PDB file of C-alpha atoms and ligand atoms in Angstrom:
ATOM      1  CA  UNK N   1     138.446 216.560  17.076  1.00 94.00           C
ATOM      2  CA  UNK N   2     135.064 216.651  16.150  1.00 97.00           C
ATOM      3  CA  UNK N   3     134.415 216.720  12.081  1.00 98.00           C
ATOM      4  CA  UNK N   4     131.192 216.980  10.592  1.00 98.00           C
ATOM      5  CA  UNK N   5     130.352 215.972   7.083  1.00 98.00           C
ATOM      6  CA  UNK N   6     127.340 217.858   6.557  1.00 97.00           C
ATOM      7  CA  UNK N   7     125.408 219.207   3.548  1.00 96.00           C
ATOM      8  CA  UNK N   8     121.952 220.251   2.825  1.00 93.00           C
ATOM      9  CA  UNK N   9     121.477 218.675   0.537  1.00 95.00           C
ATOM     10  CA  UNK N  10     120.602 215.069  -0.374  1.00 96.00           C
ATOM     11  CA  UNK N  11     123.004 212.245  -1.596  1.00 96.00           C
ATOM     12  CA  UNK N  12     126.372 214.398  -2.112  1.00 97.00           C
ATOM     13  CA  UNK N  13     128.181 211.690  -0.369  1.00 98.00           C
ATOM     14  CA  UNK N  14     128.114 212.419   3.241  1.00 98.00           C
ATOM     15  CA  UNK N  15     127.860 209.052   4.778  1.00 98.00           C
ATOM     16  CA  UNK N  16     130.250 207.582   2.284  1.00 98.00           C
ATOM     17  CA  UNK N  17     132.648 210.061   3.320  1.00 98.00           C
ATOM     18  CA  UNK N  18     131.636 209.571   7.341  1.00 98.00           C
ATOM     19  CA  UNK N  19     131.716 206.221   7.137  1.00 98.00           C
ATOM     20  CA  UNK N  20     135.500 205.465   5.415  1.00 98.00           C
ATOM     21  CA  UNK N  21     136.779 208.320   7.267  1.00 98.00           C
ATOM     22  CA  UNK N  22     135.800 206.877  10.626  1.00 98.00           C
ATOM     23  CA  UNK N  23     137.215 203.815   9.386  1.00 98.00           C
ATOM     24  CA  UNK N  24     140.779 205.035   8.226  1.00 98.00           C
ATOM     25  CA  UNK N  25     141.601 206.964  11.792  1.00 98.00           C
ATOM     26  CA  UNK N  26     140.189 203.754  13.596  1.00 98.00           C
ATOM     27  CA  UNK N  27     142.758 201.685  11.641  1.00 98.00           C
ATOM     28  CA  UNK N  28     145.749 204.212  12.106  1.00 97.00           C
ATOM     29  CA  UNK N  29     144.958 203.152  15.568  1.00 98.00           C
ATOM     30  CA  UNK N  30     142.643 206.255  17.073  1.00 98.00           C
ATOM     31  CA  UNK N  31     139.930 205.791  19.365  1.00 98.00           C
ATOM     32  CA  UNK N  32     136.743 206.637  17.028  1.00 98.00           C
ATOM     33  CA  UNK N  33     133.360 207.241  17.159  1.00 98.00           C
ATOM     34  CA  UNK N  34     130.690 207.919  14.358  1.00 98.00           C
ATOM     35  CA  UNK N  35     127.987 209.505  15.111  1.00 98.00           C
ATOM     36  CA  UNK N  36     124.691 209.217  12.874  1.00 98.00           C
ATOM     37  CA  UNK N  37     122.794 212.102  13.199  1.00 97.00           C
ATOM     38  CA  UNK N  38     120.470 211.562   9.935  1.00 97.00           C
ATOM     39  CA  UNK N  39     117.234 209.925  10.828  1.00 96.00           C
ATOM     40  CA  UNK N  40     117.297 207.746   7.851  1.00 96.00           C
ATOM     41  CA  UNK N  41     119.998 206.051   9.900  1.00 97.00           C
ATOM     42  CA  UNK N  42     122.220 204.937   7.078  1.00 98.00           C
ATOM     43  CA  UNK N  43     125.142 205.015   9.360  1.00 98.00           C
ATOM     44  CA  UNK N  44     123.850 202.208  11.626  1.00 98.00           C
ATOM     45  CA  UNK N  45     122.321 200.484   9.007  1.00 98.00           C
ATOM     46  CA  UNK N  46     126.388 200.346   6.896  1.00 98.00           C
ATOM     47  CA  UNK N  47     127.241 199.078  10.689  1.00 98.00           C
ATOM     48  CA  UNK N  48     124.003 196.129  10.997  1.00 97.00           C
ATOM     49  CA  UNK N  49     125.313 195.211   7.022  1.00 97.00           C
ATOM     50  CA  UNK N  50     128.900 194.506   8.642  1.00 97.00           C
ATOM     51  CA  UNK N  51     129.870 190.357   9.598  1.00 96.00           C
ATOM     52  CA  UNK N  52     133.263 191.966  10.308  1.00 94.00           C
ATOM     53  CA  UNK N  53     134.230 192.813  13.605  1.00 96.00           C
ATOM     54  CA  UNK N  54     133.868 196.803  14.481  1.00 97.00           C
ATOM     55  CA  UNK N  55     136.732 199.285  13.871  1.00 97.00           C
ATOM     56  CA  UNK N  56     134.527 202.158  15.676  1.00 98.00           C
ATOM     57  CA  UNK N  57     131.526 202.456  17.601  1.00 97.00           C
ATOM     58  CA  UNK N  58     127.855 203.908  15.625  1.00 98.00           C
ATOM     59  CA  UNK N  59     125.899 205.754  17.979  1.00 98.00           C
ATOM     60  CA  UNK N  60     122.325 207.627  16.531  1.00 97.00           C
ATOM     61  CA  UNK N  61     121.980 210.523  18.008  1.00 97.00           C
ATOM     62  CA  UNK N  62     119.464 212.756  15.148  1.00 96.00           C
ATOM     63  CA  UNK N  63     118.396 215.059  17.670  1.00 95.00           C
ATOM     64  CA  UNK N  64     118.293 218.849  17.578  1.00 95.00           C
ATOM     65  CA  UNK N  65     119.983 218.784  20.860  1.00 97.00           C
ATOM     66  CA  UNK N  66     123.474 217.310  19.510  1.00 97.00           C
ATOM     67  CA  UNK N  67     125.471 220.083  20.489  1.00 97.00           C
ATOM     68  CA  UNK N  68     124.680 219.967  24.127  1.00 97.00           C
ATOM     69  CA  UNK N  69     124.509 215.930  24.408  1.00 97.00           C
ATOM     70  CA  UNK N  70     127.802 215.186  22.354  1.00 97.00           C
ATOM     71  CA  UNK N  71     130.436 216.771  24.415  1.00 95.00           C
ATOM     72  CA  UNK N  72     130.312 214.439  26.960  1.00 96.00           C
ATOM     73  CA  UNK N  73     130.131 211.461  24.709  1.00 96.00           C
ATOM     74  CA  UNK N  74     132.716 212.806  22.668  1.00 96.00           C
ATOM     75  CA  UNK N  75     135.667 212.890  25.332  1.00 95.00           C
ATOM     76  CA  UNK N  76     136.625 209.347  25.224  1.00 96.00           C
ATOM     77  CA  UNK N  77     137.324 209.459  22.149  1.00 98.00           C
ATOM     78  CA  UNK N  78     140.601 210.946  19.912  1.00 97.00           C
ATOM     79  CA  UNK N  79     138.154 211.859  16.780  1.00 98.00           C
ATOM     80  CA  UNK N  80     134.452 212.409  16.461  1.00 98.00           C
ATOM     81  CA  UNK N  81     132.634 211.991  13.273  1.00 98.00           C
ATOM     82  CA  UNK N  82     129.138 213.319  12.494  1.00 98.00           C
ATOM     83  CA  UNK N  83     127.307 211.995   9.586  1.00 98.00           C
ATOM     84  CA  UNK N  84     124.509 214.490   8.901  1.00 97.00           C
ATOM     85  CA  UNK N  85     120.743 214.621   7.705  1.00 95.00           C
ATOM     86  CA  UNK N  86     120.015 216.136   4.518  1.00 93.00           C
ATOM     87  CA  UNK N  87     117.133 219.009   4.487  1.00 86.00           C
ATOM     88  CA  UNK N  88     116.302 219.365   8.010  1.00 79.00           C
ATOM     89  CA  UNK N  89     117.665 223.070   9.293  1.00 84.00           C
ATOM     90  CA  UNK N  90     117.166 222.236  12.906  1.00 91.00           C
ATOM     91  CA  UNK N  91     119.317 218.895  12.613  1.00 93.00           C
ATOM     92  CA  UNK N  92     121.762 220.587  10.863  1.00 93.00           C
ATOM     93  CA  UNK N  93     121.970 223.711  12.727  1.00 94.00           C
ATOM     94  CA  UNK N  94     123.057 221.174  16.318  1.00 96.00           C
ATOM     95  CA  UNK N  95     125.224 219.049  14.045  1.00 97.00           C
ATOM     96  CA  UNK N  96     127.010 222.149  12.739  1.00 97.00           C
ATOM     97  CA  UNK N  97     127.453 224.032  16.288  1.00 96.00           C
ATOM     98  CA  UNK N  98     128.614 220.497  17.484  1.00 97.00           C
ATOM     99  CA  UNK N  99     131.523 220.248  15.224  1.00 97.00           C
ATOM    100  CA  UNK N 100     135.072 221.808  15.336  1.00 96.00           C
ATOM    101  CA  UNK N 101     135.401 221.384  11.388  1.00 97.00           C
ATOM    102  CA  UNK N 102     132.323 220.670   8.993  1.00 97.00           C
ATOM    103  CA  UNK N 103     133.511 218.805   5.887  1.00 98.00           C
ATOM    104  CA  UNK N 104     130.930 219.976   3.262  1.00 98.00           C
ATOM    105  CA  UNK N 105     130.948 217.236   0.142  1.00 98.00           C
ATOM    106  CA  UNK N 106     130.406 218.890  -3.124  1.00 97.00           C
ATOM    107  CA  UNK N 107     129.791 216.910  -6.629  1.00 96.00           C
ATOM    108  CA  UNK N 108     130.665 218.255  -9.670  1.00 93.00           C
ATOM    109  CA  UNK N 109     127.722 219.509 -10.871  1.00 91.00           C
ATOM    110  CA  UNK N 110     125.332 223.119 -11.055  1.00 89.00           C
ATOM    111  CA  UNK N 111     122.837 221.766  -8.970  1.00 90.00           C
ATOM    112  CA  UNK N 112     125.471 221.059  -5.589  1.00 92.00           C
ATOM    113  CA  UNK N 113     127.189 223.997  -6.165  1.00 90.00           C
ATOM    114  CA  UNK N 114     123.714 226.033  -5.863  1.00 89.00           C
ATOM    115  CA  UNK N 115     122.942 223.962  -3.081  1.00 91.00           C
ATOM    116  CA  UNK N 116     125.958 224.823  -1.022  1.00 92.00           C
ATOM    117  CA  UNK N 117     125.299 228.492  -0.473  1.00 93.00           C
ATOM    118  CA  UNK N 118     122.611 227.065   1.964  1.00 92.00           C
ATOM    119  CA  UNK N 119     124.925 224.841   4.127  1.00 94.00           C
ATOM    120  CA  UNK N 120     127.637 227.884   4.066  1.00 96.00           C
ATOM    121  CA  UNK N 121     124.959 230.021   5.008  1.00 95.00           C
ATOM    122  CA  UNK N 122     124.334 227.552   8.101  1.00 94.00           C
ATOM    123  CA  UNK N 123     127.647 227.579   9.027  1.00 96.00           C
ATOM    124  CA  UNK N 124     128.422 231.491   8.990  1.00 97.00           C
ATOM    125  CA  UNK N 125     125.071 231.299  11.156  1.00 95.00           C
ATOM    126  CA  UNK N 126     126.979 229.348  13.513  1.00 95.00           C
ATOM    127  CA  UNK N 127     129.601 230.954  13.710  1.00 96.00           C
ATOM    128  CA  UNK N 128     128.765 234.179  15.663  1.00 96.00           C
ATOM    129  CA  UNK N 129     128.290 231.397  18.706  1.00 92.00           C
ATOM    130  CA  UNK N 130     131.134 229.586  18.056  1.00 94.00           C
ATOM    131  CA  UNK N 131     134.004 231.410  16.275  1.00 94.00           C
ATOM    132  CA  UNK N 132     136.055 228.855  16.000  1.00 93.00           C
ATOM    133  CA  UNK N 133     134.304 226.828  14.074  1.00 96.00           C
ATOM    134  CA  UNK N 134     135.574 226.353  10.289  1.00 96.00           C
ATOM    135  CA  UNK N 135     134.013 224.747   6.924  1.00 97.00           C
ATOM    136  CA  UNK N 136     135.954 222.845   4.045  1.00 97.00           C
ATOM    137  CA  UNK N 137     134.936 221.945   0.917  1.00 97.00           C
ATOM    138  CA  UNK N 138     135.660 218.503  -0.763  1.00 98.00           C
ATOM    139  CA  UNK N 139     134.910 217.234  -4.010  1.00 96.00           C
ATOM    140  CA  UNK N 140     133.646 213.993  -4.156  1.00 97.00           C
ATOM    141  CA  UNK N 141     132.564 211.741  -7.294  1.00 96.00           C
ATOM    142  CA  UNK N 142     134.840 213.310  -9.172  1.00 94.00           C
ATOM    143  CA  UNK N 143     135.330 212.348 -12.434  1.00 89.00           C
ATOM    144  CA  UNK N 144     139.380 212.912 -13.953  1.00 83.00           C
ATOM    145  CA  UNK N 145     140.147 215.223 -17.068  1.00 81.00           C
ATOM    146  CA  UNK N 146     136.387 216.933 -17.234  1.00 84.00           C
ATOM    147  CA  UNK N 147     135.646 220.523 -17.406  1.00 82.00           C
ATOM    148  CA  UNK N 148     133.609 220.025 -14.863  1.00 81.00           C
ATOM    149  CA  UNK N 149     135.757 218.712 -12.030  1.00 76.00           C
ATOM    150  CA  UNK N 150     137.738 222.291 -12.837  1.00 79.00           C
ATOM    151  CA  UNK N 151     134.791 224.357 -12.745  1.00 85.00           C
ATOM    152  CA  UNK N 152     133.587 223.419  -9.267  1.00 90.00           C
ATOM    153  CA  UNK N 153     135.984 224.324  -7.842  1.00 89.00           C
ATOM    154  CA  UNK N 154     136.650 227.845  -9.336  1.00 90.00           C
ATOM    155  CA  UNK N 155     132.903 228.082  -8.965  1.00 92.00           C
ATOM    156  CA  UNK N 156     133.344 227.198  -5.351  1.00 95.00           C
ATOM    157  CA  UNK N 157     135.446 230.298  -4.693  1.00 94.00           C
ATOM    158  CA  UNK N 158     133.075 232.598  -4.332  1.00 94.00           C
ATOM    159  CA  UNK N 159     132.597 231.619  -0.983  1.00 96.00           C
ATOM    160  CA  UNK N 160     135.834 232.606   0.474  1.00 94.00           C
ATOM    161  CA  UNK N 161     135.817 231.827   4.460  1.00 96.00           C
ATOM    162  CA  UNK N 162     135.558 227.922   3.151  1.00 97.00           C
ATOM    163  CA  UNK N 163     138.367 227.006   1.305  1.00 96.00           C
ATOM    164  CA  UNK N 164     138.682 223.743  -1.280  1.00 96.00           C
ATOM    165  CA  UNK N 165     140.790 221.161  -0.055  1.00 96.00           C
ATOM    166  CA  UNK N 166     142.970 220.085  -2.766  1.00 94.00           C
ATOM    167  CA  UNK N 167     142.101 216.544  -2.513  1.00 96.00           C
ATOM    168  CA  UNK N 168     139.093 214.941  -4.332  1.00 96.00           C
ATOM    169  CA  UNK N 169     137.570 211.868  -3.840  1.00 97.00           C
ATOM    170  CA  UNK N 170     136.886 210.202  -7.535  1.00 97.00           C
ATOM    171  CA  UNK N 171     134.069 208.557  -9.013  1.00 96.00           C
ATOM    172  CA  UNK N 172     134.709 204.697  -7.903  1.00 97.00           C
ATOM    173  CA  UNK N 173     132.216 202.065  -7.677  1.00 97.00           C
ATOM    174  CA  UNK N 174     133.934 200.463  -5.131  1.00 98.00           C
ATOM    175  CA  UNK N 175     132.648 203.370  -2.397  1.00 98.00           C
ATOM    176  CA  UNK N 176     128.854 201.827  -3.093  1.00 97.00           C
ATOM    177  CA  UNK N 177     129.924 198.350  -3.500  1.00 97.00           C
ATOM    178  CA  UNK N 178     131.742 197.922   0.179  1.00 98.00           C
ATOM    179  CA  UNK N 179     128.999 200.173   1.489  1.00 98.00           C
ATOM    180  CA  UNK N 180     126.846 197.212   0.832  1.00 96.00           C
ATOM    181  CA  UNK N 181     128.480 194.832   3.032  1.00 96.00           C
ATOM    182  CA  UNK N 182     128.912 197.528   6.242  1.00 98.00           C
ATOM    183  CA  UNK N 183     133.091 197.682   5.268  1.00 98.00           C
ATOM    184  CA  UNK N 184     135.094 200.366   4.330  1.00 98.00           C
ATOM    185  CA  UNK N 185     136.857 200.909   1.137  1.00 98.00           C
ATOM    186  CA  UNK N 186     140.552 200.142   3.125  1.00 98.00           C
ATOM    187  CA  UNK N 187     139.013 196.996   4.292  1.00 98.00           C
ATOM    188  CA  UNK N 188     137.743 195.960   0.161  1.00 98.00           C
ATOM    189  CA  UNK N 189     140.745 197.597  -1.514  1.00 98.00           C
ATOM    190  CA  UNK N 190     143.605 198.338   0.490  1.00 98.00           C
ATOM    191  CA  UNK N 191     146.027 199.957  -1.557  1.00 97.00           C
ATOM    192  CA  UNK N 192     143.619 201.086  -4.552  1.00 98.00           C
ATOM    193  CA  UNK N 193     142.694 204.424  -5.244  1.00 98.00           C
ATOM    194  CA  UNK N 194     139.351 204.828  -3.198  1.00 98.00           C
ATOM    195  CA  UNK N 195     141.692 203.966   0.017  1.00 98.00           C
ATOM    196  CA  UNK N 196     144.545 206.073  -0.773  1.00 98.00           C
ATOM    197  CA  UNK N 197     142.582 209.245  -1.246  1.00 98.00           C
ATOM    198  CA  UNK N 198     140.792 208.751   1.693  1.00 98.00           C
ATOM    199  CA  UNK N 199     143.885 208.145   3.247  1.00 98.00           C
ATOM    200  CA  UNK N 200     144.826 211.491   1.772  1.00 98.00           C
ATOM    201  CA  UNK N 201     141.388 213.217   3.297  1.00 98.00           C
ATOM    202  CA  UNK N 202     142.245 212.021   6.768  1.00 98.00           C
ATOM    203  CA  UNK N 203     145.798 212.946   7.168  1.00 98.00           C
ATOM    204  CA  UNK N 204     144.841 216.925   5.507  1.00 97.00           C
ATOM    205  CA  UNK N 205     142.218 217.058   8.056  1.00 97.00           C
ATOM    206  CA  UNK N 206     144.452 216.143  10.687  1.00 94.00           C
ATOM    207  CA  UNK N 207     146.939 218.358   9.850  1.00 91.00           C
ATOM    208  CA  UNK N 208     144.304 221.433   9.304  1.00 84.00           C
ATOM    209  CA  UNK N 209     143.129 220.512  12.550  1.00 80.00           C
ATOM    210  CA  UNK N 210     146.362 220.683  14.175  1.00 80.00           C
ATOM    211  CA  UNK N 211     147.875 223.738  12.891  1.00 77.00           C
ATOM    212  CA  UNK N 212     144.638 225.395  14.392  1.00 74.00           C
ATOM    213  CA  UNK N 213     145.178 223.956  17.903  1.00 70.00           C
ATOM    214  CA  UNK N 214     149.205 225.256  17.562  1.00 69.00           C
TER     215      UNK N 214
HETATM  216  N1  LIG H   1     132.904 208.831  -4.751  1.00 69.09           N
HETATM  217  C1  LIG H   1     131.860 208.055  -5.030  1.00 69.09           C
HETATM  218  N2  LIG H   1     131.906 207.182  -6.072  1.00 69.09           N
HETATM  219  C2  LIG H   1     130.849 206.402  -6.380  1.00 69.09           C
HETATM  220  N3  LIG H   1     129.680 206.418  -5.712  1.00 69.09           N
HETATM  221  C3  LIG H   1     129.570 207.268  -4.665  1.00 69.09           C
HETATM  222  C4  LIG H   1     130.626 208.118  -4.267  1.00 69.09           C
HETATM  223  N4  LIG H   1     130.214 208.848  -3.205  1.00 69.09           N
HETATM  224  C5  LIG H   1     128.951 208.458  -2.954  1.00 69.09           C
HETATM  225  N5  LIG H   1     128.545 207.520  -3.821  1.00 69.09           N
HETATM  226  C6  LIG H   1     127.225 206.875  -3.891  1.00 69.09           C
HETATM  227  O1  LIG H   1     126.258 207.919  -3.996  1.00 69.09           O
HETATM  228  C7  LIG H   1     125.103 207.602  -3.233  1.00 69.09           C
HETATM  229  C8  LIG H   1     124.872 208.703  -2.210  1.00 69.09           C
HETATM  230  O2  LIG H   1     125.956 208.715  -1.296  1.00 69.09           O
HETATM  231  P1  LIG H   1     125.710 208.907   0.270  1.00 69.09           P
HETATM  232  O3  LIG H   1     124.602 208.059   0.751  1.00 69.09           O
HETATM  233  O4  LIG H   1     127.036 208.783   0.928  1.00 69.09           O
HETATM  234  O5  LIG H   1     125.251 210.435   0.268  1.00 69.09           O
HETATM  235  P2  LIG H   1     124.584 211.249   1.472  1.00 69.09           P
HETATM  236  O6  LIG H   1     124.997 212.662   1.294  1.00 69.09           O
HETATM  237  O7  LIG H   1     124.915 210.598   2.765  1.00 69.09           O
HETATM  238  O8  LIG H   1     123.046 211.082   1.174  1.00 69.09           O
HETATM  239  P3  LIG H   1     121.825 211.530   2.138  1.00 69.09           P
HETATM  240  O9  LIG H   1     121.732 213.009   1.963  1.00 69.09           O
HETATM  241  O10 LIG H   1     120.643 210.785   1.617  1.00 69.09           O
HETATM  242  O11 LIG H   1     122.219 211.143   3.524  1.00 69.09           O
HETATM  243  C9  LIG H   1     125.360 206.248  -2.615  1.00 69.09           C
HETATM  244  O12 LIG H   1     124.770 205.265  -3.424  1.00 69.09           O
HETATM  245  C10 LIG H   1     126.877 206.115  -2.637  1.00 69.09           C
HETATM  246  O13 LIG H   1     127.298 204.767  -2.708  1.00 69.09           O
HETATM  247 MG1  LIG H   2     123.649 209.974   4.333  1.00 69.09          MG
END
C-alpha cells in the first residue's frame, strides 16, 4: 500500500501526519518505508533529529519522476508512505500518480478549505491514468466543541469523489514537541490522545485499503 499525504498547500500537517503514521505501522510490526518527496526535506531532517534507533527507513526521493522510480523501491516493503512538497504541481502531480490512496490534511479553517479544490483538482487529473487511485480527507489540528471543526467538514462535501474520514487528529502540542527530537508521538506518549488517534488513522486506512483490494 502506497499512501500519500499530500496537499498544496503549505504547513496543513503533512509531514506530521507522514511521519507518526510511518511510525505506528512500523511498530504494529510492518515493514515501512517513508518516503520524503518535499525538497525542504523535513522528513530526513525528523529522522537526523532522532538518537533513537529507526522504526522505518527515510529515503528523499523529490523528483518529478516518483511514479516511475518508486515501484521498484516500494516492493519490499508492506506500506509506503509519501510525504509531499507543498506548491510545486510537477512534484505533486508524480507523488499523486505514485500513490494508491492520497491522504489530503485539511485544518479547520477558510483558507485550507479554499486551498483544497487545487489538490482535488490534481487528483481527478490523475485519475484518468490511474483509475484506481482514491483521495481522503482528514482533519487535522482540530480543535473540540468549535463551530469550526463542524463546518469543515460540511464545507468539505462539496467535493464528493473524496470523502471525510471520520477521524480527526486534534490540536496537541505534543505532535511539534516529539517532532523536535526525530520520535513519534507513540514513542513520547504512548497511550495519550495524539497516539490513539493516530492509531485510529492507521487502522481506517488499512481497512479502506483492504476492502478495495477484496
Ligand atoms: N495536530 C497538530 N497539533 C499541533 N501542531 C501541529 C499539528 N499538526 C501539525 N502541527 C504543527 O504545524 C506545523 C506544520 O506541520 P507540518 O510541517 O507537518 O506541515 P506540512 O504540511 O508538512 O508543511 P509543509 O507544507 O511546509 O511541508 C508544524 O510546526 C507542526 O508541528
Ligand atoms: Mg512537510
Amino acid at each position: 500500500m502506497i499512501i500519500g499525504v499530500l496537499s498544496q498547500k503549505g504547513g496543513v500537517g503533512k509531514t506530521t501526519i507522514a511521519v507518526n503514521l510511518a511510525a505506528t505501522y512500523a511498530k504494529s510490526g510492518l515493514r515501512v518505508l517513508l518516503v520524503d518527496a518535499d525538497p525542504q526535506s523535513s522528513a530526513q531532517q525528523w529522522s537526523a533529529a532522532r538518537d533513537a534507533d529507526p522504526l522505518f527507513s527515510v529515503v528523499g526521493m523529490a523528483r518529478a519522476t516518483l511514479h516511475r522510480d518508486l515501484p521498484d523501491i516500494a516492493k519490499d516493503y508492506q506500506v509506503v508512505i509519501i510525504d509531499g512538497a507543498p506548491r510545486v504541481n510537477e512534484l505533486g502531480r508524480a507523488a499523486i500518480l505514485a500513490s494508491d490512496l492520497v491522504l489530503i490534511p485539511v485544518q479547520p479553517s477558510p483558507y485550507d478549505i479554499w486551498a483544497a479544490a487545487e489538490t482535488v483538482n490534481l487528483i481527478r487529473e490523475a485519475q484518468q491514468f490511474k483509475p484506481g487511485l482514491r483521495g481522503l480527507f482528514v482533519i487535522n489540528r482540530k480543535i473540540a466543541n468549535t463551530a469550526i471543526g463542524r463546518d469543515v467538514t460540511e464545507a468539505l462535501g462539496q467535493f464528493e469523489d473524496i470523502p471525510v474520514l471520520p477521524v480527526a487528529l486534534h490540536q496537541r502540542v505534543v505532535y511539534a514537541e516529539s517532532a523536535g527530537q526525530g520520535l513519534a508521538v507513540l514513542e513520547v506518549d504512548p497511550k495519550g490522545g495524539a497516539a490513539r488517534e493516530v492509531a485510529e488513522l492507521a487502522k481506517v486506512l488499512m481497512v479502506n485499503q483492504e476492502k478495495k483490494a477484496a
